[in-house]
Amino acid sequence: MNAQDKIWQSVNAQKNKVQEKAKTQQQKTKIRIKQLKEWGTDSNYWHAVYIGGRLHTTGWSGQVHYHFNKTPKDESFLRLQVAEIRHEKEVRQQRQDTAYRGLTAYRPYIFGKQYKVYTTQLGYGRQWKIIPSILQGNISLKASLEAGLSLTLLKPVYLNLLRYDAWQQAYASSETYTEDNQDLFLSRNRILGADKWSNGLNELRCIPGIYISPSVIFSPDRPSGFVQQFQIGAQLACYTKAIPLLLQQKNTFWQASFFVGISLGKRW
């Protein structure tokens, strides 16, 4: 009996040790999760990282920016932004008849669009708190000014155009705009639809430039969880060459837009 009691006591002791270890691990996990949730919620911080997006009057953009403070009211930041530029008069269209559906898919296209235009921007900026805690004693209003380099990438747009061979048999021809085919490229009756987006990636052109962007920012002083920034602003970019957006519209060396955006991130 004594031997059996000792065996049961040993089993119970081991069981208690396992339970205590599991309980300790759970407590550590809860503490770690709490620390992660509260990390960066202090209004006094020196660094921050955000990712977000903007809706421009000329398209959309995605961004990542890193902030570093000189004083609690004076921030500097670096921003990397990728965007697509569109002309305000672009109209998305799609062929409706069924006469040539056997030749190719009738993909939507934008009439007169010669290039897909994308920009990559890298800039340096400053942020100043101008009105602290104006909403519910927490949301601050900040002013921001940013400038930097802008690189525009032009990818030719390929359309499936309706052509006829020597025997007057119709066929679809994937083509980008040239002076030789402009009568077809700018004729709605001869456009069957857009070709796949990847066509033209090996023909990218680059146009360098600079940009400047002022904005106002609404930001929480004491955020819960992820920090949110709401941005309203404008941007002006100037390039070394005119940006060809639409064939039948005047192209300029500059691009201006207004935007609204949101960013999520952490600060410490």
Coordinates of C-alpha atoms in Angstrom, one line a residue:
M1 CA 0.0 0.0 0.0
N2 CA 2.8 2.4 0.9
A3 CA 4.4 1.8 -2.5
Q4 CA 1.1 2.4 -4.3
D5 CA 0.6 5.6 -2.3
K6 CA 4.0 6.8 -3.3
I7 CA 3.3 6.1 -7.0
W8 CA 0.0 8.1 -6.8
Q9 CA 1.7 11.0 -5.0
S10 CA 4.4 11.1 -7.7
V11 CA 1.8 11.1 -10.5
N12 CA -0.2 13.9 -8.7
A13 CA 3.0 15.9 -8.2
Q14 CA 3.9 15.7 -11.9
K15 CA 0.4 16.6 -12.8
N16 CA 0.4 19.7 -10.6
K17 CA 3.8 20.7 -12.1
V18 CA 2.4 20.5 -15.6
Q19 CA -0.7 22.5 -14.6
E20 CA 1.4 25.2 -13.0
K21 CA 3.6 25.4 -16.0
A22 CA 0.6 25.7 -18.4
K23 CA -0.9 28.4 -16.1
T24 CA 2.3 30.3 -16.0
Q25 CA 2.6 30.1 -19.8
Q26 CA -1.0 31.4 -20.3
Q27 CA -0.3 34.3 -18.0
K28 CA 2.9 35.2 -19.9
T29 CA 0.9 35.0 -23.2
K30 CA -1.8 37.3 -21.9
I31 CA 0.8 39.8 -20.7
R32 CA 2.5 39.7 -24.1
I33 CA -0.7 40.2 -26.0
K34 CA -1.6 43.1 -23.7
Q35 CA 1.8 44.7 -24.3
L36 CA 1.4 44.3 -28.1
K37 CA -2.1 46.0 -27.9
E38 CA -0.8 48.8 -25.8
W39 CA 2.5 49.2 -27.7
G40 CA 2.6 52.7 -29.3
T41 CA -0.5 54.1 -27.6
D42 CA 1.4 56.6 -25.6
S43 CA 1.1 60.2 -27.0
N44 CA 4.9 60.6 -26.5
Y45 CA 6.8 58.8 -29.2
W46 CA 9.9 59.1 -31.4
H47 CA 9.3 56.7 -34.2
A48 CA 6.3 55.5 -36.3
V49 CA 5.7 53.3 -39.3
Y50 CA 2.5 53.5 -41.4
I51 CA 1.0 51.9 -44.4
G52 CA -2.1 53.2 -46.2
G53 CA -3.8 54.3 -49.4
R54 CA -5.1 57.5 -51.0
L55 CA -7.9 58.2 -53.4
H56 CA -6.8 61.0 -55.8
T57 CA -8.8 63.0 -58.3
T58 CA -6.4 61.4 -60.9
G59 CA -6.5 57.8 -59.6
W60 CA -5.3 55.9 -56.5
S61 CA -2.1 55.3 -54.6
G62 CA -0.6 53.0 -52.0
Q63 CA 2.1 54.2 -49.5
V64 CA 4.4 53.3 -46.7
H65 CA 6.0 56.0 -44.5
Y66 CA 8.5 56.1 -41.6
H67 CA 8.3 59.0 -39.1
F68 CA 11.0 60.2 -36.7
N69 CA 10.5 63.0 -34.2
K70 CA 12.8 65.8 -33.4
T71 CA 10.5 67.1 -30.8
P72 CA 7.0 65.9 -29.7
K73 CA 5.4 68.6 -31.9
D74 CA 7.8 68.4 -34.9
E75 CA 8.0 65.2 -37.0
S76 CA 10.0 64.3 -40.0
F77 CA 9.2 61.4 -42.3
L78 CA 10.1 59.5 -45.4
R79 CA 7.4 58.3 -47.8
L80 CA 7.4 55.8 -50.6
Q81 CA 4.3 56.0 -52.8
V82 CA 3.1 54.0 -55.8
A83 CA 0.2 55.3 -57.8
E84 CA -1.7 55.0 -61.1
I85 CA -2.5 58.3 -63.0
R86 CA -5.7 58.6 -65.0
H87 CA -7.1 61.4 -67.1
E88 CA -10.3 63.0 -65.8
K89 CA -12.0 62.4 -69.2
E90 CA -11.3 58.7 -69.4
V91 CA -14.4 56.6 -70.1
R92 CA -14.4 52.8 -69.7
Q93 CA -16.1 51.2 -72.7
Q94 CA -16.9 47.7 -74.0
R95 CA -18.0 46.5 -77.4
Q96 CA -21.6 45.3 -77.4
D97 CA -22.3 43.6 -80.8
T98 CA -21.8 39.9 -81.3
A99 CA -20.5 39.8 -84.9
Y100 CA -16.8 39.2 -84.0
R101 CA -17.0 37.5 -80.6
G102 CA -15.4 34.4 -82.1
L103 CA -12.2 36.3 -82.8
T104 CA -11.3 37.5 -79.3
A105 CA -12.8 38.4 -75.9
Y106 CA -14.5 41.8 -75.7
R107 CA -12.5 43.2 -72.8
P108 CA -13.3 46.7 -71.5
Y109 CA -11.0 49.5 -72.8
I110 CA -10.5 53.2 -72.5
F111 CA -10.9 55.0 -75.9
G112 CA -7.8 56.9 -76.9
K113 CA -5.6 55.7 -74.1
Q114 CA -2.1 55.1 -75.4
Y115 CA -0.3 54.3 -72.1
K116 CA -1.0 53.0 -68.7
V117 CA 0.7 55.6 -66.4
Y118 CA 2.2 54.7 -63.0
T119 CA 4.3 56.7 -60.7
T120 CA 6.8 55.8 -57.9
Q121 CA 7.6 58.7 -55.5
L122 CA 10.1 58.9 -52.7
G123 CA 9.9 62.0 -50.6
Y124 CA 10.9 63.7 -47.4
G125 CA 8.5 65.8 -45.3
R126 CA 7.8 67.6 -42.1
Q127 CA 4.7 67.5 -39.8
W128 CA 3.7 70.1 -37.3
K129 CA 0.9 69.8 -34.7
I130 CA -1.1 73.0 -35.0
I131 CA -4.2 72.2 -32.9
P132 CA -3.9 69.5 -30.2
S133 CA -6.8 67.4 -29.1
I134 CA -9.6 69.2 -30.9
L135 CA -12.1 66.2 -31.0
Q136 CA -13.1 64.4 -27.8
G137 CA -9.9 65.5 -26.2
N138 CA -7.8 63.1 -28.3
I139 CA -7.8 63.9 -32.1
S140 CA -5.1 66.4 -33.1
L141 CA -4.8 68.5 -36.3
K142 CA -1.5 68.6 -38.0
A143 CA 0.0 70.3 -41.0
S144 CA 2.3 68.6 -43.4
L145 CA 4.6 69.6 -46.3
E146 CA 6.4 67.0 -48.4
A147 CA 8.7 67.1 -51.5
G148 CA 10.7 64.6 -53.4
L149 CA 11.5 62.7 -56.6
S150 CA 8.8 61.2 -58.9
L151 CA 9.4 58.6 -61.6
T152 CA 6.7 57.9 -64.1
L153 CA 6.4 54.6 -65.8
L154 CA 4.6 54.4 -69.2
K155 CA 3.3 51.0 -70.3
P156 CA 1.9 50.9 -73.8
V157 CA -1.8 49.9 -74.1
Y158 CA -2.5 47.1 -76.5
L159 CA -5.9 46.8 -78.2
N160 CA -7.3 44.0 -80.3
L161 CA -8.1 45.7 -83.6
L162 CA -10.4 44.4 -86.3
R163 CA -8.5 43.8 -89.5
Y164 CA -9.1 41.9 -92.8
D165 CA -6.8 39.8 -94.8
A166 CA -6.4 39.7 -98.6
W167 CA -9.5 37.4 -98.8
Q168 CA -11.5 39.8 -96.7
Q169 CA -11.5 37.4 -93.7
A170 CA -11.7 39.2 -90.4
Y171 CA -9.1 38.7 -87.7
A172 CA -8.1 40.3 -84.4
S173 CA -4.7 42.0 -84.3
S174 CA -3.1 43.0 -81.0
E175 CA -1.5 46.4 -81.5
T176 CA -0.3 49.5 -79.6
Y177 CA -0.7 53.0 -81.1
T178 CA 1.4 54.1 -84.0
E179 CA 1.1 56.7 -86.7
D180 CA 0.4 53.9 -89.2
N181 CA -2.6 52.4 -87.3
Q182 CA -4.1 55.6 -85.8
D183 CA -7.2 55.4 -88.0
L184 CA -7.9 51.9 -86.6
F185 CA -6.8 52.7 -83.0
L186 CA -9.1 55.7 -82.8
S187 CA -12.1 54.0 -84.5
R188 CA -14.7 52.5 -82.1
N189 CA -16.0 50.3 -85.0
R190 CA -12.5 48.6 -85.3
I191 CA -11.8 48.2 -81.6
L192 CA -12.7 44.7 -80.4
G193 CA -11.4 45.3 -76.8
A194 CA -8.3 45.6 -74.7
D195 CA -5.6 42.9 -74.9
K196 CA -4.2 41.4 -71.7
W197 CA -2.5 43.8 -69.2
S198 CA 0.9 42.1 -69.4
N199 CA 1.4 43.1 -73.0
G200 CA 3.8 46.0 -73.1
L201 CA 5.7 45.3 -69.9
N202 CA 8.9 44.8 -71.9
E203 CA 8.4 48.3 -73.5
L204 CA 8.3 50.4 -70.4
R205 CA 9.4 54.0 -70.6
C206 CA 10.5 56.3 -67.7
I207 CA 10.0 60.0 -67.3
P208 CA 11.7 61.6 -64.2
G209 CA 10.3 64.5 -62.2
I210 CA 9.8 66.2 -58.8
Y211 CA 6.7 66.7 -56.7
I212 CA 5.5 68.8 -53.7
S213 CA 2.5 67.9 -51.5
P214 CA 0.9 69.9 -48.7
S215 CA -1.8 68.3 -46.5
V216 CA -3.6 68.4 -43.2
I217 CA -3.8 65.3 -41.0
F218 CA -6.2 64.2 -38.3
S219 CA -4.3 61.9 -35.8
P220 CA -5.2 60.5 -32.4
D221 CA -2.9 61.5 -29.5
R222 CA -3.7 58.3 -27.5
P223 CA -4.8 55.6 -30.0
S224 CA -6.1 52.2 -29.0
G225 CA -4.4 49.5 -31.0
F226 CA -3.3 50.6 -34.5
V227 CA -2.8 54.3 -35.0
Q228 CA -5.0 55.9 -37.7
Q229 CA -4.2 59.0 -39.7
F230 CA -6.7 60.7 -41.9
Q231 CA -5.2 62.9 -44.6
I232 CA -6.6 65.6 -46.9
G233 CA -4.3 67.4 -49.3
A234 CA -3.0 68.2 -52.7
Q235 CA -0.1 67.3 -54.9
L236 CA 1.7 68.9 -57.8
A237 CA 4.3 67.0 -59.9
C238 CA 6.4 68.3 -62.7
Y239 CA 8.2 66.1 -65.3
T240 CA 10.9 66.5 -67.9
K241 CA 8.5 65.5 -70.6
A242 CA 4.7 65.7 -71.2
I243 CA 2.8 62.7 -69.8
P244 CA 0.8 61.1 -72.6
L245 CA -2.5 60.2 -71.0
L246 CA -5.1 60.4 -73.8
L247 CA -4.4 60.8 -77.5
Q248 CA -7.1 63.3 -78.2
Q249 CA -6.4 65.5 -75.1
K250 CA -3.7 68.0 -74.4
N251 CA -0.8 66.4 -72.5
T252 CA 1.1 68.5 -70.0
F253 CA 4.5 68.4 -68.2
W254 CA 2.7 68.6 -64.8
Q255 CA 0.1 66.7 -62.9
A256 CA -2.0 68.1 -60.1
S257 CA -4.5 66.3 -57.9
F258 CA -6.4 66.5 -54.6
F259 CA -6.6 63.5 -52.4
V260 CA -8.0 61.9 -49.2
G261 CA -6.3 59.0 -47.5
I262 CA -5.9 56.8 -44.5
S263 CA -2.9 55.2 -42.9
L264 CA -2.6 52.5 -40.2
G265 CA 0.5 51.8 -38.2
K266 CA 2.4 51.7 -34.9
R267 CA 4.6 54.2 -33.1
W268 CA 7.1 53.9 -30.3

